[in-house]
Amino acid sequence: MASKKLNYVTQKQVASLQGDINILLGAWSNGKSFSVKSYVLSQCYKNNCSFAFIVRMKKQDTAGRAENYFLDAPIEQITKGEYTAIVDYRHDLFFANYDKDKAKYIRGRKCGHRFNLWESYQDKSNVFINFKYGIFEEFITLDNYLPNEVNRLMRLLSTISRNNTNGFKLYMIGNTISPICPYFRKFELTNVPNMKYDQKDRYELETLYEDGSKSITFIEVLLTHPVNKKNNLLIG
């Protein structure tokens, strides 16, 4: 008897998302994080650009956590053998190789920078050149959100992307669905409770400025399929 095909999220699904902000919702361990990080790293390597690795709290924003997050990324495959790992140095992320003789990783090309929303206001005057992608892991929490968290994120994205002329894509990854999530309210993601697996919805978020001008942020939401076809989402 043939085994069932597992419904892991694919890089093709990640690439199909065309919003400024792209939200992937779904069960734990169905490949969302793996496919997003693999896709982003491959694009940064191919196009010689950088990504933002975003977490919520300052205590989460450590070199060890960032390096651990990318441990399962297929770096050698992505770089065709040029590099084997991602390492952190002073908040910057680099492709790297391990030198057995020196017993340490040797940094190669820079590919990213890590941020946390708690300290995001401190980055507002900094310049980030050639950043094309962002990853915000576990944006839905059953613990506490930060005060004005959505505004913190939007200001951080504005800071990172303001020097980019070819656009910036953020991937937000969530393992649960909860009615208390401020992002669902702020982004007006009204159809999330009605979504079917593999459904992709598109929203427009209009921002009005004091001078009367406005901008439109496009948001796409993908409800990914659980691997075993059982609903193990936590739905509020």
Short mmCIF file of C-alpha atoms in Angstrom, two decimals:
data_model
loop_
_atom_site.label_atom_id
_atom_site.label_comp_id
_atom_site.label_asym_id
_atom_site.label_seq_id
_atom_site.Cartn_x
_atom_site.Cartn_y
_atom_site.Cartn_z
CA MET A 1 0.00 0.00 0.00
CA ALA A 2 1.43 3.36 -1.06
CA SER A 3 2.10 5.82 1.72
CA LYS A 4 0.21 9.09 1.84
CA LYS A 5 1.90 12.13 0.37
CA LEU A 6 2.68 14.60 3.12
CA ASN A 7 1.39 18.12 2.58
CA TYR A 8 4.49 20.10 3.43
CA VAL A 9 4.54 23.76 2.44
CA THR A 10 6.77 24.25 -0.61
CA GLN A 11 9.04 27.02 -1.79
CA LYS A 12 6.78 27.28 -4.84
CA GLN A 13 3.90 28.26 -2.56
CA VAL A 14 6.10 30.84 -0.83
CA ALA A 15 7.18 32.29 -4.18
CA SER A 16 3.55 32.55 -5.28
CA LEU A 17 2.80 35.10 -2.55
CA GLN A 18 3.03 38.56 -4.08
CA GLY A 19 2.03 40.87 -1.24
CA ASP A 20 4.16 43.46 0.47
CA ILE A 21 3.27 41.50 3.62
CA ASN A 22 2.72 37.76 3.21
CA ILE A 23 1.18 35.77 6.04
CA LEU A 24 1.45 32.00 6.26
CA LEU A 25 -0.91 30.38 8.76
CA GLY A 26 -1.08 26.71 9.62
CA ALA A 27 -0.25 23.79 11.83
CA TRP A 28 3.03 23.23 13.59
CA SER A 29 5.76 21.37 11.69
CA ASN A 30 4.18 21.52 8.24
CA GLY A 31 7.19 23.14 6.58
CA LYS A 32 6.19 26.82 6.66
CA SER A 33 9.36 28.02 8.35
CA PHE A 34 11.66 25.70 6.40
CA SER A 35 10.27 26.75 3.03
CA VAL A 36 10.25 30.47 3.87
CA LYS A 37 13.83 30.52 5.14
CA SER A 38 15.01 28.35 2.23
CA TYR A 39 13.30 30.59 -0.33
CA VAL A 40 14.54 33.84 1.23
CA LEU A 41 18.12 32.59 1.55
CA SER A 42 18.13 31.34 -2.04
CA GLN A 43 16.88 34.70 -3.32
CA CYS A 44 19.40 36.63 -1.23
CA TYR A 45 22.24 34.43 -2.46
CA LYS A 46 21.12 34.55 -6.08
CA ASN A 47 20.49 38.31 -6.14
CA ASN A 48 23.20 39.38 -3.66
CA CYS A 49 20.72 41.11 -1.37
CA SER A 50 19.85 40.95 2.34
CA PHE A 51 16.95 40.00 4.60
CA ALA A 52 15.68 41.10 7.99
CA PHE A 53 15.22 38.44 10.68
CA ILE A 54 12.61 39.86 13.07
CA VAL A 55 11.60 38.69 16.53
CA ARG A 56 9.32 40.30 19.11
CA MET A 57 11.25 40.56 22.37
CA LYS A 58 14.78 41.74 23.11
CA LYS A 59 15.49 38.51 25.02
CA GLN A 60 14.71 36.53 21.85
CA ASP A 61 17.14 38.59 19.80
CA THR A 62 20.36 36.64 20.32
CA ALA A 63 23.08 35.28 18.05
CA GLY A 64 22.47 31.75 19.29
CA ARG A 65 18.76 31.87 18.52
CA ALA A 66 19.34 33.25 15.03
CA GLU A 67 21.99 30.68 14.19
CA ASN A 68 19.82 27.87 15.56
CA TYR A 69 16.88 29.02 13.43
CA PHE A 70 18.89 28.50 10.25
CA LEU A 71 20.50 25.19 11.28
CA ASP A 72 18.16 23.14 9.10
CA ALA A 73 18.34 25.45 6.07
CA PRO A 74 19.91 23.72 3.01
CA ILE A 75 22.76 26.21 2.75
CA GLU A 76 25.09 23.93 0.82
CA GLN A 77 22.40 23.20 -1.74
CA ILE A 78 21.38 26.86 -2.03
CA THR A 79 24.95 28.07 -2.55
CA LYS A 80 26.01 25.09 -4.69
CA GLY A 81 28.65 24.11 -2.16
CA GLU A 82 30.15 27.56 -1.62
CA TYR A 83 28.88 27.82 1.98
CA THR A 84 27.54 25.41 4.58
CA ALA A 85 26.08 27.55 7.39
CA ILE A 86 24.63 30.87 8.57
CA VAL A 87 26.49 32.63 11.39
CA ASP A 88 25.84 35.80 13.37
CA TYR A 89 28.35 38.57 14.05
CA ARG A 90 27.21 41.71 15.84
CA HIS A 91 23.59 41.34 14.66
CA ASP A 92 24.64 40.76 11.05
CA LEU A 93 24.07 37.37 9.42
CA PHE A 94 26.58 35.80 7.05
CA PHE A 95 26.96 32.77 4.83
CA ALA A 96 29.90 30.85 6.31
CA ASN A 97 32.03 27.71 6.33
CA TYR A 98 33.52 25.79 9.23
CA ASP A 99 37.33 25.68 9.30
CA LYS A 100 38.41 22.49 11.07
CA ASP A 101 42.00 23.64 11.47
CA LYS A 102 40.98 26.89 13.16
CA ALA A 103 37.98 25.26 14.87
CA LYS A 104 35.68 28.14 13.98
CA TYR A 105 33.36 29.42 11.31
CA ILE A 106 34.80 31.72 8.66
CA ARG A 107 32.35 34.37 7.53
CA GLY A 108 31.67 34.89 3.86
CA ARG A 109 29.06 37.05 2.19
CA LYS A 110 26.72 39.07 4.41
CA CYS A 111 23.08 38.13 3.86
CA GLY A 112 21.00 39.61 6.67
CA HIS A 113 20.52 41.46 9.94
CA ARG A 114 18.45 40.65 13.03
CA PHE A 115 15.95 42.99 14.64
CA ASN A 116 13.57 42.95 17.57
CA LEU A 117 10.37 44.96 17.82
CA TRP A 118 11.03 45.97 21.42
CA GLU A 119 14.00 48.10 20.33
CA SER A 120 12.73 48.89 16.83
CA TYR A 121 12.45 52.62 17.48
CA GLN A 122 16.22 52.75 17.96
CA ASP A 123 16.70 51.71 14.33
CA LYS A 124 14.57 54.46 12.79
CA SER A 125 17.54 56.66 11.81
CA ASN A 126 19.72 53.80 10.57
CA VAL A 127 20.25 53.03 6.89
CA PHE A 128 19.70 49.52 5.52
CA ILE A 129 20.71 49.17 1.90
CA ASN A 130 19.59 46.41 -0.48
CA PHE A 131 17.23 44.67 1.96
CA LYS A 132 14.60 42.83 -0.10
CA TYR A 133 13.06 40.32 2.30
CA GLY A 134 12.01 39.91 5.91
CA ILE A 135 11.05 36.97 8.13
CA PHE A 136 8.90 37.46 11.24
CA GLU A 137 8.58 34.08 12.94
CA GLU A 138 5.80 33.24 15.43
CA PHE A 139 4.07 36.59 15.05
CA ILE A 140 1.00 35.12 16.76
CA THR A 141 1.52 34.48 20.45
CA LEU A 142 -0.55 33.16 23.33
CA ASP A 143 1.53 35.35 25.65
CA ASN A 144 1.59 39.15 25.60
CA TYR A 145 1.98 41.44 22.62
CA LEU A 146 4.00 44.64 22.84
CA PRO A 147 2.29 48.01 23.27
CA ASN A 148 1.50 49.37 19.79
CA GLU A 149 3.14 46.28 18.31
CA VAL A 150 1.68 46.57 14.82
CA ASN A 151 2.84 50.19 14.58
CA ARG A 152 6.29 49.13 15.77
CA LEU A 153 6.46 46.57 12.98
CA MET A 154 5.22 48.98 10.30
CA ARG A 155 7.71 51.65 11.34
CA LEU A 156 10.51 49.10 11.30
CA LEU A 157 9.52 47.97 7.82
CA SER A 158 9.48 51.59 6.68
CA THR A 159 12.98 52.07 8.07
CA ILE A 160 14.34 48.93 6.41
CA SER A 161 12.70 49.40 3.03
CA ARG A 162 12.92 53.16 2.48
CA ASN A 163 16.20 52.87 0.54
CA ASN A 164 14.99 50.02 -1.68
CA THR A 165 13.67 50.87 -5.12
CA ASN A 166 12.63 47.34 -6.11
CA GLY A 167 10.28 46.52 -3.26
CA PHE A 168 10.44 44.61 0.00
CA LYS A 169 8.56 41.44 0.97
CA LEU A 170 7.86 40.39 4.54
CA TYR A 171 6.88 36.83 5.44
CA MET A 172 4.98 36.47 8.71
CA ILE A 173 4.64 32.91 10.02
CA GLY A 174 1.94 31.90 12.49
CA ASN A 175 1.11 28.52 14.05
CA THR A 176 -2.19 29.45 15.67
CA ILE A 177 -5.29 31.48 14.93
CA SER A 178 -6.50 33.68 17.76
CA PRO A 179 -9.12 36.45 17.81
CA ILE A 180 -6.94 38.51 20.15
CA CYS A 181 -4.13 38.88 17.61
CA PRO A 182 -3.69 42.63 16.94
CA TYR A 183 -2.46 41.97 13.41
CA PHE A 184 -5.76 40.43 12.38
CA ARG A 185 -7.62 43.51 13.62
CA LYS A 186 -5.19 46.12 12.31
CA PHE A 187 -4.85 44.48 8.89
CA GLU A 188 -8.62 43.78 8.79
CA LEU A 189 -8.13 40.11 7.88
CA THR A 190 -11.85 39.48 8.12
CA ASN A 191 -12.03 36.25 6.13
CA VAL A 192 -9.39 34.25 8.02
CA PRO A 193 -11.96 32.24 10.06
CA ASN A 194 -13.64 31.14 6.81
CA MET A 195 -10.55 30.13 4.86
CA LYS A 196 -10.06 26.64 3.44
CA TYR A 197 -6.73 24.86 3.32
CA ASP A 198 -4.45 26.12 0.53
CA GLN A 199 -6.68 29.16 0.07
CA LYS A 200 -4.93 32.47 -0.58
CA ASP A 201 -6.65 35.81 0.16
CA ARG A 202 -5.52 39.31 -0.73
CA TYR A 203 -6.19 42.49 1.24
CA GLU A 204 -5.36 46.17 0.82
CA LEU A 205 -4.33 48.29 3.80
CA GLU A 206 -4.61 52.03 3.21
CA THR A 207 -2.46 54.41 5.24
CA LEU A 208 -3.29 58.13 5.36
CA TYR A 209 -0.57 60.67 6.18
CA GLU A 210 -0.78 64.12 7.74
CA ASP A 211 -0.08 65.85 4.41
CA GLY A 212 -3.13 64.20 2.85
CA SER A 213 -1.22 61.62 0.86
CA LYS A 214 -1.83 57.90 1.22
CA SER A 215 -0.19 54.59 0.47
CA ILE A 216 -1.51 51.09 -0.11
CA THR A 217 0.09 48.00 1.45
CA PHE A 218 -0.89 44.71 -0.17
CA ILE A 219 -1.30 41.78 2.21
CA GLU A 220 -1.67 38.15 1.14
CA VAL A 221 -2.72 35.38 3.54
CA LEU A 222 -2.19 31.67 2.85
CA LEU A 223 -3.80 29.01 5.03
CA THR A 224 -1.42 26.07 4.71
CA HIS A 225 -2.45 22.45 4.93
CA PRO A 226 -1.56 20.33 7.98
CA VAL A 227 0.85 17.52 7.10
CA ASN A 228 -1.39 14.72 8.35
CA LYS A 229 -4.63 16.35 7.14
CA LYS A 230 -5.88 16.71 10.68
CA ASN A 231 -6.85 20.09 12.04
CA ASN A 232 -4.30 20.76 14.77
CA LEU A 233 -4.65 24.51 14.66
CA LEU A 234 -5.67 26.33 17.81
CA ILE A 235 -8.70 28.31 16.69
CA GLY A 236 -10.15 30.92 18.99
#
